[in-house]
Amino acid sequence: MTATSTAAGSVAWLDALRRRCGTDVHAFVTERVREHFTGRAADTPAVGALPEFVTGGKFLRPMFAYTGWRCGGPETAAALRAAASLELLHCFALVQDDVMDGSARRRGRPSMHVRFARWHEEQGLSGSAARFGESAAVLMGDLFLVWSEQLLHESGLDAQALARGRPGYDRLRSELAVGQLGDLVNDARTLPSWADVLDVIRRKSGNYTVRRPLEFGAALAGCPEDVVAALGTYGGLLGEAFQFRDDLLGVFGDPAVTGKPAGDDLRERKASSVVVLARDLADRGQRADLTGLLALDEVDDEAVARWRELITATGARDQLEKLVDERVRRALEAIDLVSLPRQAADALTVLATRCTERVR
Amino acid sequence: MTATSTAAGSVAWLDALRRRCGTDVHAFVTERVREHFTGRAADTPAVGALPEFVTGGKFLRPMFAYTGWRCGGPETAAALRAAASLELLHCFALVQDDVMDGSARRRGRPSMHVRFARWHEEQGLSGSAARFGESAAVLMGDLFLVWSEQLLHESGLDAQALARGRPGYDRLRSELAVGQLGDLVNDARTLPSWADVLDVIRRKSGNYTVRRPLEFGAALAGCPEDVVAALGTYGGLLGEAFQFRDDLLGVFGDPAVTGKPAGDDLRERKASSVVVLARDLADRGQRADLTGLLALDEVDDEAVARWRELITATGARDQLEKLVDERVRRALEAIDLVSLPRQAADALTVLATRCTERVR
């Protein structure tokens, strides 16, 4: 096979995985909703919103987990369901993050708390609709967290495989919550240091999106230590690159493609890598301008445009693009050093591109 | 043994259980905190607040779960740890409920979100301290939810026992979140019907506090169906009685004993059983007065006193006391119909009293 046809084969394989994961989690959530939202609870927006929410994602974490599994295990529907459980964990994180960040939209649709707040208004309920929406969304997030773990232990994998995967799965879950706390603290500082930003990226997005899912899948399959170590190195590096890309999209992304407002991270004053790097690279005049933008009560379209220009002018955008390339290169080198099944190695190469050259 | 010495023996046994559960969960949470709150995260109030939060509870749910286990299993440290996992689930529920209800205090201490909000202020961080506190508390709740399940599968029980307990544990977790949503909806209605209140009580507190923990413990031990059914009946009835008592304390409780403000449920406009029953039993004049109180922007001490008098005058307080007695009587009858180990049967009798004659 030529390199191109290998890549095409992997893309097709990963796309098939994504569809099957989508079908699995949608069916599982639909069943859980039918089981628990009975009586009066059936009248709430949860019944429509929960199954709908789990569709339309990129399913990166299940794809990494299943690729990790394929480094040592055969293709099985049970392992794919176990991998898919990470998508529900991701839904948990998204729903609660949107509450904390006050994000009104998610995947081009109103976010969970907005949906519940609107329902509160439509029903003419008393009290604050916004507050009701937030509380309800937190609960929907809790359900996704519970159901993720339930899907894992009901995946059909045997007890030994599950026992091997548990420590990684548990680490991932705790790191996610602790990392999100770190995010909150960083966002509340008048700009954290680059070191603090990298620390949270490693804990949260980096580990959570690539490294831990890969390690989790490899552990389920009982892969040898050197393979797990190589996947860990790849995952750590690619995870950082993934988050740098995410941060670049949060500032420069096209709203028509990302499904989020232009310059969303700037409007929410996220202390993201690109914002902090711009501060570090800025000259005196630029730094004064950046400080002025950070102090704005409301960040409108014009401020977003000015902020973007400033960030580009400091060189932070180019610098971060270089960091992305460098991380991806080193990540691919790491997996080149161990012997992996062809399908897994090809998929890791395609996923590296998919994580870092994406536009949404 | 006389009835009194039997009761004394059970009380001592239950008190020992509570202490051991307290030690187990405190040690487990302390370990998890040490594992995950490293680097900058170690500076947050989580490090002190998480282990502290798990102490000082009544440990009712672990006691019911372990008593359920003892209906079919021997005394083992592993089963006690599995039972103790329900206390961490309870901590999850308390922390997030306090955010949703805006409760400033819990167990005589500032609640989790208040602790984090104060820390935000002390550190001079930017943005809203209240909002930061709430987001951080939601995350601390998430950690308790994750750690509950982790303590369960690391309890030391074998895979068969865990597999038997899983469906009940999962049902309990989902019911809890769905029940809390029902609570939110009921509180947002201009007073739900008595049927709606009972529905949420059954889903949430009743099932969650007594019935599901008992069934969970009995399932772990592999108890026969008739025993599980009898425990289910006992649990359903006692759970309702427990919540009626809780609702009475939320209106009439002594703040020095409950650790919460006097008439807390009235101040938070909870659509609790006693409030709804008072509405149903009120005559025309009383109903107008109750409606006036419900419409107040702020419920001060004087309003609490008037509201209490009105509720008592409608007969709702006496009526609810009767319902408590009736539920307890029927619960004890249900377990009298099956043959249970003496220790378990005695404990269930003592726990019925403890749940319904308590003052906090």
XYZ file of C-alpha atoms in Angstrom:
720
model
C 0.000 0.000 0.000
C 1.146 3.534 -0.687
C 1.192 6.076 2.121
C -1.915 7.722 0.704
C -3.984 4.569 0.543
C -2.842 3.652 4.076
C -4.067 7.011 5.290
C -7.324 6.587 3.361
C -7.802 3.135 4.908
C -7.250 4.537 8.400
C -9.588 7.420 7.811
C -12.297 4.990 6.696
C -11.628 2.763 9.709
C -11.761 5.710 12.138
C -14.924 7.059 10.511
C -16.570 3.674 10.905
C -15.497 3.623 14.576
C -16.972 7.051 15.099
C -20.302 6.034 13.596
C -20.472 2.849 15.665
C -19.556 4.715 18.864
C -22.222 7.280 18.035
C -24.805 4.541 17.585
C -23.722 2.804 20.801
C -23.844 5.836 23.070
C -27.062 7.117 21.539
C -28.758 3.756 22.097
C -27.405 3.494 25.637
C -28.497 7.000 26.631
C -31.915 6.509 25.032
C -32.376 3.341 27.110
C -31.279 5.082 30.324
C -33.643 7.992 29.631
C -36.517 5.566 29.043
C -35.644 3.786 32.308
C -35.363 6.832 34.547
C -37.397 9.665 33.057
C -40.820 8.272 33.818
C -43.930 9.998 35.192
C -43.567 13.764 35.596
C -39.855 13.559 34.787
C -40.809 12.496 31.253
C -42.176 16.009 30.639
C -38.787 17.692 31.094
C -36.497 18.604 28.178
C -34.062 15.924 29.385
C -35.856 13.297 27.322
C -34.972 14.988 24.053
C -31.832 16.818 25.101
C -29.812 13.931 26.549
C -29.817 11.591 23.521
C -29.410 14.557 21.179
C -26.417 15.873 23.087
C -24.345 12.727 22.622
C -24.462 12.963 18.845
C -22.433 15.293 16.669
C -19.168 15.112 18.581
C -15.775 14.254 17.136
C -15.501 11.095 19.290
C -11.756 11.648 19.607
C -11.465 10.063 23.042
C -13.201 6.795 22.078
C -11.099 6.657 18.917
C -7.902 7.043 20.928
C -9.076 4.491 23.488
C -10.030 1.957 20.847
C -6.755 2.544 18.979
C -4.962 1.916 22.297
C -6.954 -1.303 22.644
C -6.000 -2.332 19.092
C -2.320 -2.071 20.086
C -2.878 -5.342 21.951
C -6.425 -6.616 21.428
C -8.624 -7.852 18.573
C -11.543 -5.928 17.045
C -14.525 -6.521 19.369
C -17.827 -4.760 19.907
C -17.282 -4.964 23.692
C -14.007 -3.025 23.553
C -15.624 -0.441 21.305
C -18.421 0.076 23.836
C -15.848 0.419 26.624
C -14.034 3.021 24.491
C -17.338 4.780 23.756
C -17.870 5.253 27.497
C -15.298 8.061 27.283
C -17.633 10.004 24.994
C -20.221 10.104 27.785
C -17.515 11.304 30.157
C -16.794 14.033 27.630
C -20.495 14.969 27.471
C -20.448 15.309 31.266
C -17.475 17.676 31.030
C -18.993 19.743 28.208
C -22.378 20.231 29.865
C -20.890 21.352 33.185
C -18.121 23.434 31.559
C -20.751 25.315 29.566
C -22.532 26.157 32.816
C -19.312 27.363 34.438
C -18.217 29.355 31.396
C -21.706 30.678 30.703
C -21.466 29.377 27.119
C -24.795 29.805 25.387
C -24.126 27.468 22.476
C -22.564 24.074 21.947
C -22.158 22.292 18.622
C -24.255 24.944 16.936
C -27.202 24.368 19.282
C -28.312 26.059 22.513
C -26.307 24.585 25.379
C -27.950 22.351 27.974
C -28.538 25.037 30.614
C -30.032 27.362 28.003
C -32.432 24.637 26.922
C -33.633 24.070 30.474
C -33.844 27.798 31.176
C -36.080 28.252 28.116
C -38.282 25.406 29.229
C -38.612 27.042 32.670
C -39.818 30.210 30.945
C -42.184 28.391 28.597
C -43.728 26.547 31.540
C -44.128 29.800 33.450
C -42.343 28.373 36.481
C -41.386 30.635 39.372
C -37.881 31.709 40.382
C -34.908 32.431 38.158
C -35.010 30.585 34.837
C -31.244 31.006 34.397
C -30.524 29.478 37.780
C -32.938 26.618 37.161
C -31.263 25.972 33.812
C -27.831 25.826 35.378
C -28.885 23.491 38.180
C -30.679 21.169 35.783
C -27.669 21.129 33.432
C -25.342 20.214 36.302
C -27.634 17.258 37.004
C -27.653 16.234 33.340
C -23.854 16.332 33.488
C -23.957 14.114 36.582
C -26.083 11.608 34.690
C -23.571 11.503 31.836
C -20.811 10.899 34.391
C -22.743 8.025 35.956
C -23.748 6.567 32.601
C -20.198 6.670 31.275
C -19.095 4.338 34.042
C -22.204 2.204 33.634
C -21.550 1.805 29.895
C -17.979 0.780 30.711
C -18.884 -1.968 33.138
C -21.779 -3.122 30.978
C -19.603 -3.081 27.848
C -19.253 -6.841 27.758
C -15.503 -6.871 28.447
C -14.517 -9.548 30.931
C -13.701 -8.782 34.573
C -9.925 -9.110 34.076
C -9.848 -6.623 31.213
C -12.039 -4.192 33.153
C -9.818 -4.544 36.232
C -6.766 -3.698 34.090
C -8.495 -0.599 32.704
C -9.896 0.710 35.978
C -6.905 2.585 37.411
C -6.473 4.571 34.193
C -10.181 5.272 33.897
C -10.334 6.451 37.503
C -7.239 8.612 37.124
C -8.739 10.198 34.029
C -12.000 11.052 35.774
C -10.339 12.661 38.780
C -7.769 14.518 36.672
C -10.568 15.942 34.577
C -12.332 17.510 37.578
C -9.109 18.695 39.213
C -7.934 20.102 35.863
C -11.196 21.976 35.423
C -10.707 23.512 38.886
C -7.239 24.581 37.741
C -8.828 26.177 34.676
C -11.236 28.122 36.867
C -8.405 29.332 39.081
C -6.264 30.352 36.095
C -9.181 32.192 34.478
C -9.699 34.070 37.751
C -6.086 35.213 37.954
C -5.133 38.479 36.228
C -3.342 36.153 33.775
C -1.482 33.139 35.057
C 2.066 32.273 34.065
C 2.865 30.177 30.987
C 3.927 27.414 33.407
C 0.500 27.433 35.093
C -1.221 27.273 31.715
C 0.919 24.320 30.603
C 0.269 22.571 33.924
C -3.493 22.749 33.443
C -3.212 21.754 29.772
C -1.248 18.667 30.767
C -3.647 17.766 33.536
C -6.847 18.442 31.744
C -7.000 18.581 27.977
C -3.702 16.914 27.146
C -4.074 13.944 29.402
C -7.796 13.770 29.104
C -8.148 13.949 25.342
C -5.288 11.823 24.098
C -2.945 10.317 26.652
C -5.316 8.791 29.206
C -7.764 7.409 26.602
C -4.871 5.724 24.763
C -3.392 4.348 27.992
C -6.838 3.236 29.115
C -7.444 1.286 25.898
C -3.954 -0.232 25.988
C -4.426 -1.250 29.639
C -7.789 -2.895 28.856
C -5.970 -4.965 26.222
C -3.059 -5.759 28.548
C -0.403 -4.200 26.286
C 3.242 -4.551 27.352
C 4.854 -1.730 29.319
C 7.023 -0.331 26.522
C 3.957 0.081 24.305
C 2.016 1.821 27.079
C 4.999 4.104 27.727
C 5.307 5.038 24.034
C 1.581 5.723 23.808
C 1.911 7.855 26.940
C 4.668 9.967 25.373
C 2.743 10.311 22.106
C -0.423 11.135 24.037
C 1.171 13.752 26.269
C 2.722 15.602 23.336
C -0.248 15.320 21.003
C -2.591 16.326 23.805
C -0.708 19.580 24.246
C -0.748 20.183 20.496
C -4.486 19.452 20.484
C -5.095 22.065 23.176
C -2.884 24.667 21.471
C -4.999 24.158 18.338
C -8.150 24.437 20.443
C -6.899 27.684 21.945
C -6.011 29.049 18.483
C -9.541 28.177 17.297
C -10.994 29.810 20.423
C -9.456 33.089 19.249
C -9.193 32.789 15.459
C -11.786 30.094 14.622
C -14.551 30.651 12.092
C -17.899 30.686 13.956
C -19.653 29.116 10.955
C -17.398 26.066 11.375
C -16.752 25.928 15.144
C -20.407 26.451 16.080
C -19.261 28.947 18.736
C -19.181 32.787 18.602
C -16.077 34.356 17.009
C -13.318 34.933 19.555
C -15.312 32.980 22.139
C -12.335 32.501 24.465
C -11.636 36.240 24.405
C -15.238 37.081 25.250
C -15.097 34.624 28.153
C -11.653 35.951 29.181
C -10.143 32.502 29.133
C -6.517 32.471 30.214
C -5.696 30.248 27.256
C -2.236 29.447 25.942
C -2.438 31.923 23.064
C -3.586 34.775 25.304
C -0.876 34.137 27.893
C 1.822 33.653 25.243
C 0.826 36.946 23.611
C 1.262 38.675 26.956
C 4.724 37.094 27.359
C 5.852 38.018 23.825
C 4.313 41.520 23.752
C 6.469 44.635 23.738
C 5.644 47.445 26.148
C 3.026 49.128 23.976
C 1.349 45.876 22.986
C 1.232 44.778 26.593
C -0.547 47.976 27.608
C -3.101 47.400 24.834
C -3.624 43.778 25.902
C -4.127 44.860 29.513
C -6.718 47.346 28.349
C -8.604 44.641 26.454
C -8.491 42.284 29.432
C -10.024 44.998 31.610
C -13.042 45.576 29.335
C -16.430 44.921 30.926
C -17.758 43.520 27.688
C -15.808 42.227 24.714
C -17.699 43.207 21.547
C -16.950 42.312 17.899
C -14.662 45.295 17.480
C -12.657 44.396 20.583
C -12.351 40.804 19.354
C -10.959 42.076 16.028
C -8.439 44.376 17.743
C -7.423 41.653 20.203
C -6.864 39.180 17.368
C -4.654 41.639 15.487
C -2.627 42.324 18.611
C -2.089 38.631 19.334
C -0.936 38.069 15.770
C 1.349 41.099 15.973
C 3.098 39.791 19.101
C 4.039 36.657 17.183
C 2.119 34.419 19.597
C -0.001 32.912 16.843
C 3.021 31.864 14.742
C 4.886 30.698 17.818
C 1.983 28.483 18.890
C 1.686 27.045 15.363
C 5.370 26.103 15.633
C 4.781 24.486 19.020
C 1.944 22.453 17.509
C 4.180 21.203 14.675
C 7.027 20.390 17.039
C 4.767 18.426 19.429
C 3.229 16.451 16.574
C 6.680 15.598 15.163
C 7.947 14.351 18.527
C 4.695 12.442 19.168
C 5.057 10.541 15.896
C 8.717 9.828 16.669
C 7.716 8.285 20.003
C 5.429 5.670 18.446
C 7.972 4.963 15.714
C 10.272 3.500 18.378
C 7.975 0.595 19.320
C 6.429 -2.151 17.288
C 2.665 -1.629 16.913
C 0.047 -3.425 14.821
C -0.162 -1.683 11.448
C -3.789 -0.611 11.881
C -3.058 1.087 15.212
C 0.114 2.808 14.000
C -1.660 4.157 10.913
C -4.596 5.342 12.972
C -2.280 7.188 15.377
C -0.717 9.004 12.425
C -4.092 10.025 11.023
C -5.362 11.063 14.469
C -2.314 13.267 15.026
C -3.301 15.242 11.949
C -6.971 15.210 12.789
C -6.306 16.658 16.261
C -4.059 19.440 15.158
C -5.049 20.502 11.641
C -8.734 20.660 12.377
C -10.853 23.765 11.911
C -13.404 23.024 14.635
C -31.820 -10.929 75.901
C -34.515 -8.417 76.796
C -35.800 -5.987 74.220
C -33.828 -3.169 75.840
C -30.511 -4.984 75.820
C -31.136 -6.083 72.231
C -31.671 -2.477 71.254
C -28.584 -1.440 73.214
C -26.550 -4.113 71.424
C -27.779 -2.920 68.036
C -27.085 0.693 68.864
C -23.529 -0.213 69.841
C -23.103 -2.287 66.686
C -24.441 0.534 64.480
C -22.283 3.116 66.238
C -19.217 0.973 65.632
C -20.210 0.678 61.958
C -20.556 4.403 61.690
C -17.126 5.001 63.176
C -15.485 2.444 60.898
C -17.249 3.868 57.820
C -16.119 7.326 58.875
C -12.524 6.139 59.168
C -12.702 4.310 55.833
C -14.100 7.182 53.786
C -11.848 9.736 55.451
C -8.763 7.648 54.696
C -9.894 7.013 51.126
C -10.622 10.670 50.397
C -7.364 11.776 52.013
C -5.476 9.374 49.722
C -7.309 10.588 46.618
C -6.629 14.217 47.553
C -2.929 13.431 48.015
C -2.911 11.678 44.638
C -4.657 14.369 42.601
C -4.207 17.717 44.326
C -0.542 18.192 43.539
C 1.330 21.284 42.349
C -0.798 24.446 42.175
C -3.946 22.416 42.903
C -2.529 21.697 46.381
C -3.012 25.377 47.263
C -6.796 25.267 46.857
C -9.197 24.764 49.785
C -10.059 21.342 48.351
C -7.199 19.755 50.259
C -8.722 20.602 53.624
C -12.373 20.765 52.649
C -12.794 17.372 50.965
C -11.622 15.111 53.813
C -13.346 17.343 56.357
C -16.639 17.202 54.488
C -16.946 13.429 54.703
C -16.880 13.430 58.499
C -19.737 14.350 60.782
C -22.545 12.764 58.822
C -25.088 10.285 60.146
C -23.868 7.559 57.758
C -27.421 6.278 57.416
C -26.978 4.970 53.877
C -23.883 2.876 54.645
C -25.613 1.521 57.757
C -28.625 0.471 55.713
C -26.420 -1.022 53.012
C -24.329 -2.962 55.487
C -27.446 -4.146 57.325
C -28.773 -5.326 53.942
C -25.494 -7.172 53.409
C -25.785 -8.779 56.851
C -29.165 -10.231 55.831
C -27.134 -12.695 53.756
C -23.399 -12.150 54.251
C -20.828 -12.381 57.059
C -19.155 -9.422 58.766
C -16.305 -8.349 56.461
C -14.251 -5.192 56.097
C -14.696 -5.360 52.297
C -18.502 -5.248 52.516
C -18.278 -2.362 54.958
C -16.119 -0.397 52.524
C -18.590 -1.144 49.726
C -21.385 0.130 51.992
C -19.312 3.195 52.909
C -19.137 4.118 49.217
C -22.736 5.334 49.568
C -21.572 7.996 52.025
C -19.404 9.513 49.289
C -22.396 9.440 46.965
C -24.284 11.308 49.664
C -21.489 13.886 49.950
C -21.763 14.426 46.184
C -25.493 15.061 46.533
C -25.103 17.405 49.526
C -22.393 19.561 47.955
C -24.297 20.062 44.703
C -27.698 20.449 46.422
C -26.243 23.212 48.578
C -25.142 25.030 45.421
C -28.575 24.655 43.830
C -30.433 25.663 47.002
C -27.990 28.453 47.845
C -27.516 26.942 51.323
C -24.769 28.790 53.141
C -24.200 26.220 55.865
C -23.923 22.456 56.135
C -23.364 20.480 59.312
C -22.753 23.682 61.232
C -19.932 24.748 58.886
C -19.840 26.978 55.799
C -20.953 24.935 52.803
C -18.487 23.954 50.087
C -19.300 26.758 47.655
C -19.059 29.338 50.435
C -15.610 28.030 51.367
C -14.360 28.336 47.807
C -15.977 31.773 47.373
C -14.184 33.024 50.495
C -10.901 31.651 49.232
C -11.459 33.474 45.923
C -11.885 36.716 47.887
C -8.897 36.091 50.142
C -6.689 35.426 47.114
C -7.926 38.593 45.456
C -8.867 36.695 42.292
C -10.845 38.410 39.546
C -14.448 37.753 38.537
C -17.375 36.806 40.752
C -16.349 35.003 43.941
C -19.848 33.542 44.331
C -19.811 32.100 40.833
C -16.310 30.704 41.289
C -17.401 29.103 44.570
C -20.380 27.442 42.933
C -18.390 26.096 39.991
C -15.660 24.770 42.269
C -18.237 23.123 44.549
C -19.902 21.406 41.590
C -16.489 19.963 40.722
C -15.909 18.823 44.304
C -19.290 17.109 44.106
C -18.202 15.430 40.862
C -15.103 14.115 42.617
C -17.204 12.625 45.409
C -19.386 10.954 42.770
C -16.335 9.471 41.048
C -14.695 8.451 44.312
C -17.842 6.747 45.572
C -17.744 4.358 42.650
C -13.986 3.955 42.962
C -14.302 3.031 46.649
C -16.957 0.486 45.703
C -14.884 -1.323 43.103
C -11.753 -1.100 45.242
C -13.642 -2.321 48.324
C -12.141 -5.785 48.170
C -15.436 -7.554 47.396
C -15.065 -10.208 44.716
C -16.209 -9.662 41.129
C -19.355 -11.812 41.541
C -20.564 -9.857 44.560
C -19.842 -6.549 42.826
C -21.673 -7.708 39.700
C -24.713 -8.570 41.848
C -24.649 -5.119 43.471
C -24.117 -3.091 40.312
C -27.665 -2.785 38.954
C -28.935 -1.466 42.289
C -26.008 0.905 42.700
C -26.508 2.270 39.191
C -30.251 2.649 39.663
C -29.639 4.542 42.885
C -27.220 6.979 41.257
C -29.498 7.798 38.339
C -32.596 8.041 40.528
C -30.792 10.492 42.758
C -30.052 12.911 39.904
C -33.473 12.518 38.300
C -35.115 12.960 41.724
C -33.148 16.136 42.334
C -34.372 17.475 38.987
C -37.914 16.670 40.153
C -37.213 18.621 43.343
C -36.076 21.620 41.328
C -39.193 21.483 39.162
C -41.489 21.141 42.175
C -39.781 24.042 43.967
C -40.286 26.160 40.840
C -44.009 25.438 40.663
C -46.356 27.743 42.584
C -46.804 24.663 44.840
C -47.021 21.226 43.323
C -49.701 18.711 44.205
C -49.348 16.278 47.099
C -48.991 13.500 44.486
C -46.035 15.294 42.872
C -44.376 15.738 46.254
C -44.826 12.055 47.118
C -43.484 11.061 43.703
C -40.250 12.981 44.255
C -39.957 11.733 47.846
C -40.229 8.164 46.601
C -37.740 8.701 43.810
C -35.211 10.703 45.706
C -35.071 10.624 49.478
C -37.133 7.538 50.134
C -35.438 5.280 47.677
C -32.080 6.884 48.029
C -31.799 6.946 51.799
C -33.270 3.629 52.848
C -34.654 1.381 50.154
C -31.883 1.353 47.529
C -29.030 1.132 50.066
C -30.733 -1.855 51.738
C -31.437 -3.546 48.409
C -27.896 -2.804 47.260
C -26.372 -4.437 50.351
C -28.707 -7.424 50.095
C -27.871 -7.845 46.394
C -24.123 -7.743 47.123
C -24.683 -10.586 49.580
C -26.885 -12.524 47.163
C -29.943 -12.573 49.467
C -32.987 -14.545 48.315
C -35.780 -12.726 46.520
C -38.292 -12.722 49.374
C -35.764 -11.049 51.666
C -34.942 -8.404 49.051
C -38.664 -7.794 48.522
C -39.321 -7.376 52.260
C -36.368 -5.009 52.596
C -37.738 -3.090 49.616
C -41.138 -2.669 51.274
C -39.557 -1.656 54.591
C -37.215 0.697 52.770
C -39.895 2.376 50.696
C -42.098 3.053 53.723
C -39.309 4.076 56.077
C -37.771 6.273 53.395
C -41.001 8.237 53.157
C -41.177 8.526 56.934
C -37.560 9.692 56.947
C -38.333 12.445 54.464
C -41.481 13.531 56.303
C -39.328 13.900 59.436
C -36.735 15.798 57.416
C -39.411 18.139 56.125
C -40.779 18.673 59.648
C -37.254 19.511 60.835
C -36.795 21.862 57.869
C -39.700 23.911 59.226
C -39.732 23.277 62.982
C -36.149 22.098 63.697
C -33.938 23.736 66.304
C -31.051 25.495 64.501
C -28.724 24.748 67.430
C -29.257 21.038 66.767
C -29.820 20.865 62.987
C -26.871 23.143 62.142
C -29.107 24.949 59.649
C -31.030 28.254 60.038
C -34.481 28.038 61.692
C -37.215 27.388 59.142
C -34.578 26.818 56.463
C -36.993 25.141 54.040
C -39.401 28.081 54.361
C -36.677 30.599 53.631
C -35.687 28.579 50.558
C -39.357 28.153 49.566
C -39.026 24.420 49.345
C -42.186 22.723 48.205
C -41.792 20.191 50.994
C -44.422 17.734 52.182
C -45.388 19.797 55.224
C -45.789 23.003 53.195
C -47.909 21.319 50.532
C -49.998 19.436 53.101
C -50.657 22.689 54.968
C -51.952 24.201 51.739
C -54.229 21.201 51.181
C -55.596 21.237 54.752
C -55.923 25.026 55.080
C -59.294 26.728 55.278
C -59.970 29.729 53.065
C -58.448 32.314 55.408
C -55.410 30.209 56.195
C -54.844 29.539 52.514
C -54.809 33.262 51.751
C -52.255 33.801 54.520
C -50.077 30.951 53.220
C -50.225 32.374 49.705
C -49.105 35.725 51.077
C -46.131 34.132 52.822
C -45.154 32.214 49.685
C -45.139 35.471 47.724
C -42.731 37.270 50.094
C -39.475 38.437 48.530
C -37.588 37.629 51.687
C -38.617 35.350 54.534
C -37.365 36.889 57.791
C -37.528 35.501 61.354
C -40.950 36.987 61.938
C -42.332 35.457 58.735
C -40.873 32.084 59.724
C -42.641 32.288 63.087
C -45.984 33.209 61.484
C -45.623 30.515 58.832
C -44.883 27.880 61.481
C -47.969 28.868 63.483
C -50.130 28.707 60.382
C -48.836 25.260 59.397
C -49.514 23.977 62.898
C -52.981 25.545 62.875
C -53.939 23.779 59.640
C -53.240 20.454 61.313
C -50.518 19.582 58.784
C -47.887 19.075 61.459
C -50.000 16.577 63.425
C -51.122 14.873 60.244
C -47.544 14.389 59.069
C -46.524 13.031 62.486
C -49.299 10.470 62.102
C -48.088 9.553 58.625
C -44.580 9.035 60.041
C -45.896 6.673 62.724
C -48.047 4.767 60.271
C -45.179 4.291 57.788
C -42.827 3.086 60.523
C -45.392 0.611 61.820
C -45.992 -0.855 58.349
C -42.235 -0.939 57.639
C -41.582 -3.003 60.761
C -44.459 -5.327 59.887
C -42.918 -5.970 56.479
C -39.630 -7.265 57.874
C -41.457 -9.296 60.504
C -42.834 -11.480 57.704
C -39.447 -12.874 56.624
C -36.740 -14.657 58.482
C -33.686 -12.444 58.945
C -30.486 -12.898 60.954
C -31.063 -11.520 64.437
C -28.402 -8.804 64.144
C -29.920 -7.450 60.924
C -33.507 -7.540 62.203
C -32.538 -5.736 65.410
C -30.566 -3.139 63.472
C -33.529 -2.466 61.173
C -35.705 -1.828 64.224
C -33.210 0.580 65.744
C -32.658 2.331 62.396
C -36.406 2.839 61.950
C -36.408 4.833 65.168
C -33.195 6.629 64.384
C -34.545 7.807 61.018
C -37.826 9.092 62.282
C -37.379 10.245 65.888
C -34.232 12.215 65.222
C -33.870 15.916 65.936
C -31.311 16.653 63.226
